[in-house]
Amino acid sequence: MTATALDIAQALLRCPSVTPADAGALGVLEALLTDAGFAVHRVTFSEPGTADIDNLYARIGTTTPHLCFAGHTDVVPPGEDSAWSHGAFSGDVADGLLYGRGAVDMKGGIACAVAATLDYLAANGGNPKGSISFLITGDEEDVAVNGTVKLLQWAAERGETFDHCIVGEPSNVETIGDTIKIGRRGSQSGVLIVDGQQGHVAYPHRASNPVPDIAALITALNDEPLDAGSAQFQPSNLEFTSVDVGNPATNVIPAQARAKFNIRFNDHHTQETLRALVEQRLAAACGNRIRARIDWLPSNADVFVTKPGAFTDLVSASIADATGRTPEFNTGGGTSDARFIAKYCPVVEFGLVGQTMHQIDERTPVSDLDKLTAIYRGVLERYFK
Ligand SMILES: [Zn+2]
């Protein structure tokens, strides 16, 4: 009798692994996977100025195809503990609902992947017809510098290669089976800086006011769409988030104005082409008169997409089998660690329902754990056919 997803999820939820603490969470997985015959590695990464972080990589099998389950065992802080109807780290079940920080994001998802894998191995003589691995970090929710990026590099240096990866983030919007995330938009932030010339408001001809100029540039950049969307993505969006002059006086024309913005961009662009496009539009809007430039902030959030095909069909068919639903392929929302994995192999995100993630009383129906386990089990069955 192998451990159920609920057993594993409860064991994980009872570890208060608020980033950067591990609190025993990876040890729960290490014990289960070692027992099942996985070669398990615990790897600690460091970086000056950040906490050391524990990570886990486990693999069974030495041949291809190689399917990887990826995720994180760290969680965001619970907030006011007394506000929870069941303790944030209790792992309590009430009325068919499992409570705890990380129930859906994403200890529950990891528990289902492990339970499905153990069940699959037990039914197949203990070995996959290929390889199954778990790539689990303790550093996703905070700064994420000692997590997936370094773990992928570490694995690559050891000669590990992956054919496909499933990240068990809570991809579903309302009901389990409604959404697979097959990509994410890229993210790029910048600061628009307009230089004028400081002066007395009574003598504007001796000054150059950057305030109306930055207003005009914001309007120009805001009004022209970056694109009309693509097959898998909504249109890219440039959003101004702050305009800053920092001028305490009403009788002084300021020397400079700044505006912060963020762009969520689709697969029509790379960071480089996107920056070039925005700078070209800025130059056109400035003409010969306005002096403006953009300071681009560093970004590690590139756009990625796993185009619909054999792998997404296989996941989709497993979902339909277990839930009767045909999932939508979606690329909306924020970024996730899948963006790093996409540099190594095709990746999709499919897990529990995200509604209560990062909230007080984060919870999942126990029946969703059973469904997700059945879905992952179906994926394994089809993948290693
Ligand atoms: Zn997450």
Short mmCIF file of C-alpha atoms and ligand atoms in Angstrom, two decimals:
data_model
loop_
_atom_site.label_atom_id
_atom_site.label_comp_id
_atom_site.label_asym_id
_atom_site.label_seq_id
_atom_site.Cartn_x
_atom_site.Cartn_y
_atom_site.Cartn_z
CA MET A 1 0.00 0.00 0.00
CA THR A 2 1.65 3.21 -1.13
CA ALA A 3 1.13 6.58 0.53
CA THR A 4 -1.91 8.54 -0.63
CA ALA A 5 -1.71 12.11 -1.87
CA LEU A 6 -3.56 13.22 1.27
CA ASP A 7 -1.00 11.50 3.56
CA ILE A 8 1.88 13.14 1.71
CA ALA A 9 0.19 16.55 1.52
CA GLN A 10 -0.52 16.52 5.27
CA ALA A 11 3.08 15.58 6.07
CA LEU A 12 4.31 18.46 3.87
CA LEU A 13 1.79 20.99 5.23
CA ARG A 14 2.88 20.26 8.80
CA CYS A 15 6.38 21.54 7.95
CA PRO A 16 6.30 25.36 8.34
CA SER A 17 8.55 25.90 5.33
CA VAL A 18 8.13 29.65 4.86
CA THR A 19 10.95 30.73 2.52
CA PRO A 20 13.88 30.29 3.25
CA ALA A 21 13.06 27.64 5.92
CA ASP A 22 12.78 23.99 4.83
CA ALA A 23 11.45 22.76 8.18
CA GLY A 24 11.70 19.13 7.09
CA ALA A 25 9.59 19.38 3.93
CA LEU A 26 12.21 18.06 1.52
CA GLY A 27 12.99 15.28 4.00
CA VAL A 28 9.41 14.01 3.62
CA LEU A 29 9.96 13.66 -0.13
CA GLU A 30 13.49 12.30 0.26
CA ALA A 31 12.25 9.43 2.46
CA LEU A 32 9.38 8.48 0.15
CA LEU A 33 11.42 8.65 -3.05
CA THR A 34 14.43 6.84 -1.58
CA ASP A 35 12.13 4.00 -0.49
CA ALA A 36 10.75 3.79 -4.03
CA GLY A 37 14.24 3.37 -5.49
CA PHE A 38 14.99 6.93 -6.61
CA ALA A 39 18.55 8.25 -6.48
CA VAL A 40 17.97 11.32 -4.32
CA HIS A 41 20.28 14.34 -4.12
CA ARG A 42 19.95 17.16 -1.64
CA VAL A 43 21.72 20.24 -2.93
CA THR A 44 22.27 23.46 -0.99
CA PHE A 45 22.87 26.70 -2.87
CA SER A 46 24.32 29.93 -1.47
CA GLU A 47 24.63 33.50 -2.61
CA PRO A 48 26.08 36.40 -0.64
CA GLY A 49 23.33 38.39 1.00
CA THR A 50 20.71 35.64 0.80
CA ALA A 51 19.90 32.62 2.94
CA ASP A 52 21.27 29.19 1.97
CA ILE A 53 18.52 27.12 0.39
CA ASP A 54 17.91 23.39 0.31
CA ASN A 55 16.85 21.78 -2.96
CA LEU A 56 16.12 18.23 -4.05
CA TYR A 57 16.68 16.30 -7.26
CA ALA A 58 15.59 12.67 -7.51
CA ARG A 59 15.54 10.34 -10.50
CA ILE A 60 14.55 6.76 -11.15
CA GLY A 61 15.56 5.07 -14.41
CA THR A 62 18.53 5.79 -16.65
CA THR A 63 16.98 5.81 -20.11
CA THR A 64 14.69 8.06 -22.16
CA PRO A 65 12.04 9.31 -22.35
CA HIS A 66 12.59 11.39 -19.24
CA LEU A 67 9.61 13.06 -17.61
CA CYS A 68 10.30 15.55 -14.83
CA PHE A 69 7.89 16.84 -12.19
CA ALA A 70 9.00 20.22 -10.89
CA GLY A 71 7.85 22.40 -8.05
CA HIS A 72 8.59 24.14 -4.79
CA THR A 73 8.05 23.19 -1.14
CA ASP A 74 8.50 26.69 0.26
CA VAL A 75 5.42 28.73 1.03
CA VAL A 76 4.51 32.37 1.61
CA PRO A 77 3.98 33.49 5.24
CA PRO A 78 0.59 32.55 6.70
CA GLY A 79 -0.33 36.05 7.84
CA GLU A 80 -2.34 36.32 11.05
CA ASP A 81 -2.43 32.72 12.34
CA SER A 82 -5.52 33.35 14.45
CA ALA A 83 -7.42 34.37 11.31
CA TRP A 84 -7.20 30.81 9.99
CA SER A 85 -10.18 28.58 10.75
CA HIS A 86 -7.69 25.70 10.95
CA GLY A 87 -4.04 26.23 11.83
CA ALA A 88 -1.92 27.39 8.91
CA PHE A 89 0.42 24.41 9.43
CA SER A 90 -2.15 21.98 10.82
CA GLY A 91 -2.90 19.99 7.68
CA ASP A 92 -6.41 19.54 9.12
CA VAL A 93 -9.23 18.10 7.06
CA ALA A 94 -12.74 19.43 7.71
CA ASP A 95 -15.84 18.90 5.58
CA GLY A 96 -13.73 17.29 2.88
CA LEU A 97 -11.34 20.26 2.68
CA LEU A 98 -7.61 20.10 3.46
CA TYR A 99 -6.37 23.32 5.09
CA GLY A 100 -2.89 24.77 5.26
CA ARG A 101 -0.42 27.22 3.77
CA GLY A 102 0.72 25.53 0.57
CA ALA A 103 -2.37 23.31 0.19
CA VAL A 104 -2.74 24.47 -3.41
CA ASP A 105 0.53 26.42 -3.91
CA MET A 106 1.93 23.88 -4.15
CA LYS A 107 2.53 21.14 -1.62
CA GLY A 108 -0.79 19.57 -2.64
CA GLY A 109 0.35 19.38 -6.27
CA ILE A 110 3.70 17.82 -5.33
CA ALA A 111 1.94 15.28 -3.09
CA CYS A 112 -0.26 14.21 -6.02
CA ALA A 113 2.74 13.83 -8.34
CA VAL A 114 4.59 11.71 -5.79
CA ALA A 115 1.52 9.57 -5.00
CA ALA A 116 0.83 9.00 -8.71
CA THR A 117 4.46 8.08 -9.33
CA LEU A 118 4.65 5.64 -6.40
CA ASP A 119 1.42 4.01 -7.56
CA TYR A 120 2.64 3.83 -11.15
CA LEU A 121 5.94 2.23 -10.07
CA ALA A 122 4.18 -0.27 -7.80
CA ALA A 123 2.00 -1.33 -10.72
CA ASN A 124 4.95 -1.63 -13.11
CA GLY A 125 7.51 -3.71 -11.24
CA GLY A 126 9.19 -0.68 -9.66
CA ASN A 127 10.68 0.80 -12.82
CA PRO A 128 9.46 3.21 -15.50
CA LYS A 129 10.08 2.51 -19.18
CA GLY A 130 12.34 5.53 -19.20
CA SER A 131 13.04 7.96 -16.37
CA ILE A 132 10.98 9.93 -13.89
CA SER A 133 12.50 12.74 -11.88
CA PHE A 134 11.52 15.33 -9.27
CA LEU A 135 13.12 18.75 -9.36
CA ILE A 136 12.00 20.47 -6.16
CA THR A 137 13.23 23.77 -4.82
CA GLY A 138 12.81 25.53 -1.50
CA ASP A 139 13.27 28.96 -3.07
CA GLU A 140 10.42 30.00 -5.34
CA GLU A 141 8.22 32.35 -3.35
CA ASP A 142 10.83 34.91 -2.31
CA VAL A 143 13.85 36.15 -4.29
CA ALA A 144 14.33 32.74 -5.98
CA VAL A 145 18.09 33.02 -6.48
CA ASN A 146 19.09 29.73 -4.84
CA GLY A 147 16.39 27.61 -6.44
CA THR A 148 15.31 26.32 -9.83
CA VAL A 149 17.83 28.27 -11.94
CA LYS A 150 20.80 26.85 -10.03
CA LEU A 151 19.25 23.40 -9.69
CA LEU A 152 18.79 23.19 -13.46
CA GLN A 153 22.41 24.28 -13.99
CA TRP A 154 23.57 21.73 -11.43
CA ALA A 155 21.59 18.98 -13.18
CA ALA A 156 22.89 19.99 -16.61
CA GLU A 157 26.49 19.85 -15.33
CA ARG A 158 25.83 16.29 -14.19
CA GLY A 159 24.65 15.42 -17.70
CA GLU A 160 20.96 15.30 -16.81
CA THR A 161 18.62 16.03 -19.72
CA PHE A 162 14.85 16.23 -19.64
CA ASP A 163 12.40 15.46 -22.43
CA HIS A 164 9.33 17.03 -20.83
CA CYS A 165 8.40 18.69 -17.58
CA ILE A 166 5.20 19.27 -15.63
CA VAL A 167 5.17 21.99 -13.00
CA GLY A 168 2.44 21.35 -10.44
CA GLU A 169 1.56 25.02 -9.83
CA PRO A 170 -2.15 25.69 -9.29
CA SER A 171 -3.05 26.30 -12.94
CA ASN A 172 -6.80 25.79 -12.71
CA VAL A 173 -9.04 28.84 -12.33
CA GLU A 174 -12.32 27.49 -10.92
CA THR A 175 -12.47 23.72 -11.30
CA ILE A 176 -9.82 21.07 -11.58
CA GLY A 177 -9.29 20.33 -15.26
CA ASP A 178 -10.26 23.75 -16.59
CA THR A 179 -6.82 25.12 -17.46
CA ILE A 180 -3.32 24.03 -18.47
CA LYS A 181 -0.76 26.79 -18.62
CA ILE A 182 1.35 26.17 -21.72
CA GLY A 183 3.36 29.36 -21.52
CA ARG A 184 3.78 32.65 -19.78
CA ARG A 185 4.30 36.17 -20.95
CA GLY A 186 7.64 37.82 -20.46
CA SER A 187 8.03 40.75 -18.10
CA GLN A 188 10.19 43.83 -18.62
CA SER A 189 10.22 46.96 -16.49
CA GLY A 190 11.69 50.33 -17.26
CA VAL A 191 11.86 53.97 -16.18
CA LEU A 192 11.13 56.75 -18.65
CA ILE A 193 13.26 59.80 -17.84
CA VAL A 194 12.59 63.21 -19.34
CA ASP A 195 15.16 65.98 -18.83
CA GLY A 196 14.02 69.56 -18.87
CA GLN A 197 15.62 72.68 -17.51
CA GLN A 198 14.86 73.97 -14.02
CA GLY A 199 13.55 77.50 -13.69
CA HIS A 200 11.12 79.96 -12.11
CA VAL A 201 7.48 79.43 -13.02
CA ALA A 202 7.19 83.17 -13.70
CA TYR A 203 9.85 82.92 -16.41
CA PRO A 204 8.97 79.71 -18.29
CA HIS A 205 10.75 80.89 -21.43
CA ARG A 206 14.03 80.49 -19.52
CA ALA A 207 13.19 76.94 -18.49
CA SER A 208 12.00 73.73 -20.11
CA ASN A 209 9.22 71.93 -18.26
CA PRO A 210 9.46 68.10 -18.42
CA VAL A 211 5.98 67.61 -16.88
CA PRO A 212 3.81 68.22 -19.97
CA ASP A 213 6.46 66.46 -22.04
CA ILE A 214 6.37 63.26 -19.99
CA ALA A 215 2.57 63.39 -20.07
CA ALA A 216 2.70 63.55 -23.87
CA LEU A 217 5.22 60.69 -24.07
CA ILE A 218 3.16 58.51 -21.71
CA THR A 219 0.11 59.09 -23.88
CA ALA A 220 2.04 58.30 -27.04
CA LEU A 221 3.54 55.06 -25.68
CA ASN A 222 0.27 54.04 -24.06
CA ASP A 223 -1.95 54.65 -27.09
CA GLU A 224 -0.22 52.55 -29.72
CA PRO A 225 -0.70 48.79 -29.15
CA LEU A 226 2.51 46.74 -29.11
CA ASP A 227 0.84 43.99 -31.14
CA ALA A 228 -2.55 42.39 -31.67
CA GLY A 229 -1.84 39.17 -29.78
CA SER A 230 -0.68 35.82 -31.21
CA ALA A 231 -2.03 32.29 -31.58
CA GLN A 232 -1.31 31.45 -27.94
CA PHE A 233 -1.14 34.87 -26.31
CA GLN A 234 -3.20 37.95 -25.58
CA PRO A 235 -1.81 41.28 -26.85
CA SER A 236 1.32 42.56 -25.11
CA ASN A 237 0.61 45.34 -22.65
CA LEU A 238 2.62 48.34 -21.52
CA GLU A 239 1.38 49.69 -18.20
CA PHE A 240 2.62 52.89 -16.56
CA THR A 241 2.63 52.44 -12.79
CA SER A 242 4.04 55.67 -11.39
CA VAL A 243 4.91 59.23 -12.43
CA ASP A 244 7.50 60.93 -10.25
CA VAL A 245 8.72 64.49 -10.23
CA GLY A 246 9.50 64.82 -6.53
CA ASN A 247 9.14 68.58 -6.64
CA PRO A 248 8.12 70.10 -3.27
CA ALA A 249 7.74 73.63 -4.72
CA THR A 250 4.87 75.19 -6.65
CA ASN A 251 6.99 78.01 -8.06
CA VAL A 252 9.82 75.94 -9.54
CA ILE A 253 9.78 74.18 -12.88
CA PRO A 254 11.47 70.83 -12.18
CA ALA A 255 14.57 69.65 -14.02
CA GLN A 256 13.47 66.09 -14.53
CA ALA A 257 10.40 63.85 -14.59
CA ARG A 258 10.32 60.06 -14.40
CA ALA A 259 7.66 57.43 -15.05
CA LYS A 260 7.87 53.74 -14.18
CA PHE A 261 6.28 51.11 -16.36
CA ASN A 262 6.09 47.36 -16.86
CA ILE A 263 5.47 45.45 -20.06
CA ARG A 264 3.99 41.94 -20.17
CA PHE A 265 4.94 40.72 -23.62
CA ASN A 266 4.04 37.80 -25.83
CA ASP A 267 5.93 35.65 -28.32
CA HIS A 268 6.01 38.37 -30.98
CA HIS A 269 8.92 39.82 -29.02
CA THR A 270 12.15 39.06 -27.25
CA GLN A 271 13.44 41.40 -24.56
CA GLU A 272 15.83 42.89 -27.13
CA THR A 273 13.32 43.49 -29.93
CA LEU A 274 10.79 44.81 -27.43
CA ARG A 275 13.23 47.36 -26.04
CA ALA A 276 14.18 48.44 -29.55
CA LEU A 277 10.52 48.86 -30.53
CA VAL A 278 9.69 51.00 -27.48
CA GLU A 279 12.81 53.14 -27.94
CA GLN A 280 11.99 53.70 -31.59
CA ARG A 281 8.46 54.86 -30.68
CA LEU A 282 9.87 57.06 -27.95
CA ALA A 283 12.28 58.71 -30.39
CA ALA A 284 9.43 59.39 -32.81
CA ALA A 285 7.30 60.92 -30.03
CA CYS A 286 10.18 63.09 -28.79
CA GLY A 287 11.03 64.58 -32.16
CA ASN A 288 13.93 67.04 -32.01
CA ARG A 289 12.66 68.88 -28.97
CA ILE A 290 12.11 66.51 -26.01
CA ARG A 291 15.13 64.94 -24.33
CA ALA A 292 14.07 61.53 -23.00
CA ARG A 293 15.57 58.11 -22.41
CA ILE A 294 14.62 54.78 -20.85
CA ASP A 295 16.50 52.99 -18.08
CA TRP A 296 15.63 49.32 -18.56
CA LEU A 297 15.61 47.17 -15.43
CA PRO A 298 17.22 43.72 -15.54
CA SER A 299 14.68 40.98 -16.25
CA ASN A 300 14.91 37.20 -16.06
CA ALA A 301 11.34 36.70 -17.23
CA ASP A 302 11.43 35.76 -20.90
CA VAL A 303 8.31 34.75 -22.74
CA PHE A 304 7.94 31.04 -23.41
CA VAL A 305 5.35 28.74 -24.92
CA THR A 306 5.04 25.00 -25.36
CA LYS A 307 3.11 24.82 -28.63
CA PRO A 308 0.09 22.51 -28.58
CA GLY A 309 1.17 19.06 -29.80
CA ALA A 310 1.71 15.46 -28.69
CA PHE A 311 2.74 16.33 -25.13
CA THR A 312 -0.04 18.82 -24.40
CA ASP A 313 -2.52 16.39 -26.03
CA LEU A 314 -1.35 13.65 -23.67
CA VAL A 315 -1.86 15.82 -20.60
CA SER A 316 -5.18 17.03 -21.96
CA ALA A 317 -6.40 13.45 -22.59
CA SER A 318 -5.45 12.44 -19.03
CA ILE A 319 -7.43 15.40 -17.67
CA ALA A 320 -10.44 14.52 -19.81
CA ASP A 321 -10.27 10.92 -18.59
CA ALA A 322 -10.21 11.86 -14.91
CA THR A 323 -12.55 14.86 -14.93
CA GLY A 324 -14.62 14.78 -18.11
CA ARG A 325 -13.33 18.27 -18.92
CA THR A 326 -11.36 19.53 -21.87
CA PRO A 327 -8.85 22.02 -20.47
CA GLU A 328 -8.19 25.41 -22.00
CA PHE A 329 -4.59 26.12 -23.00
CA ASN A 330 -3.75 29.38 -21.29
CA THR A 331 -0.74 31.71 -21.16
CA GLY A 332 -2.09 34.48 -18.90
CA GLY A 333 -1.16 35.52 -15.39
CA GLY A 334 2.20 36.19 -13.80
CA THR A 335 5.53 34.41 -14.12
CA SER A 336 6.63 31.13 -12.55
CA ASP A 337 9.68 28.88 -12.40
CA ALA A 338 8.45 27.26 -15.62
CA ARG A 339 10.15 30.13 -17.46
CA PHE A 340 13.53 28.78 -16.35
CA ILE A 341 12.70 25.15 -17.18
CA ALA A 342 11.52 26.16 -20.66
CA LYS A 343 15.16 26.83 -21.56
CA TYR A 344 15.85 23.08 -21.11
CA CYS A 345 12.72 21.24 -22.31
CA PRO A 346 9.04 21.70 -23.16
CA VAL A 347 7.13 22.49 -19.98
CA VAL A 348 3.49 22.82 -18.99
CA GLU A 349 1.94 23.82 -15.68
CA PHE A 350 -0.93 21.83 -14.31
CA GLY A 351 -1.88 21.44 -10.66
CA LEU A 352 -4.72 22.21 -8.29
CA VAL A 353 -7.22 25.11 -8.34
CA GLY A 354 -5.55 28.43 -7.52
CA GLN A 355 -8.47 30.30 -5.94
CA THR A 356 -7.17 30.36 -2.33
CA MET A 357 -3.42 30.57 -3.00
CA HIS A 358 -1.58 33.05 -0.75
CA GLN A 359 -4.83 33.66 1.20
CA ILE A 360 -5.93 33.02 4.77
CA ASP A 361 -7.54 29.55 4.86
CA GLU A 362 -5.70 28.28 1.79
CA ARG A 363 -7.39 24.94 1.14
CA THR A 364 -8.22 22.27 -1.39
CA PRO A 365 -11.00 19.71 -1.61
CA VAL A 366 -9.55 16.27 -0.82
CA SER A 367 -11.45 15.06 -3.89
CA ASP A 368 -9.27 17.41 -6.01
CA LEU A 369 -6.17 15.66 -4.65
CA ASP A 370 -7.65 12.35 -5.83
CA LYS A 371 -8.47 13.79 -9.25
CA LEU A 372 -5.05 15.37 -9.73
CA THR A 373 -3.37 12.12 -8.68
CA ALA A 374 -5.49 10.24 -11.23
CA ILE A 375 -4.53 12.81 -13.90
CA TYR A 376 -0.79 12.50 -13.20
CA ARG A 377 -1.21 8.71 -13.09
CA GLY A 378 -2.83 8.87 -16.53
CA VAL A 379 0.02 11.04 -17.80
CA LEU A 380 2.60 8.49 -16.60
CA GLU A 381 0.65 5.62 -18.17
CA ARG A 382 0.44 7.38 -21.54
CA TYR A 383 3.96 8.80 -21.45
CA PHE A 384 5.68 5.46 -20.91
CA LYS A 385 3.39 3.39 -23.11
ZN ZN B 1 3.79 28.35 -6.38
#
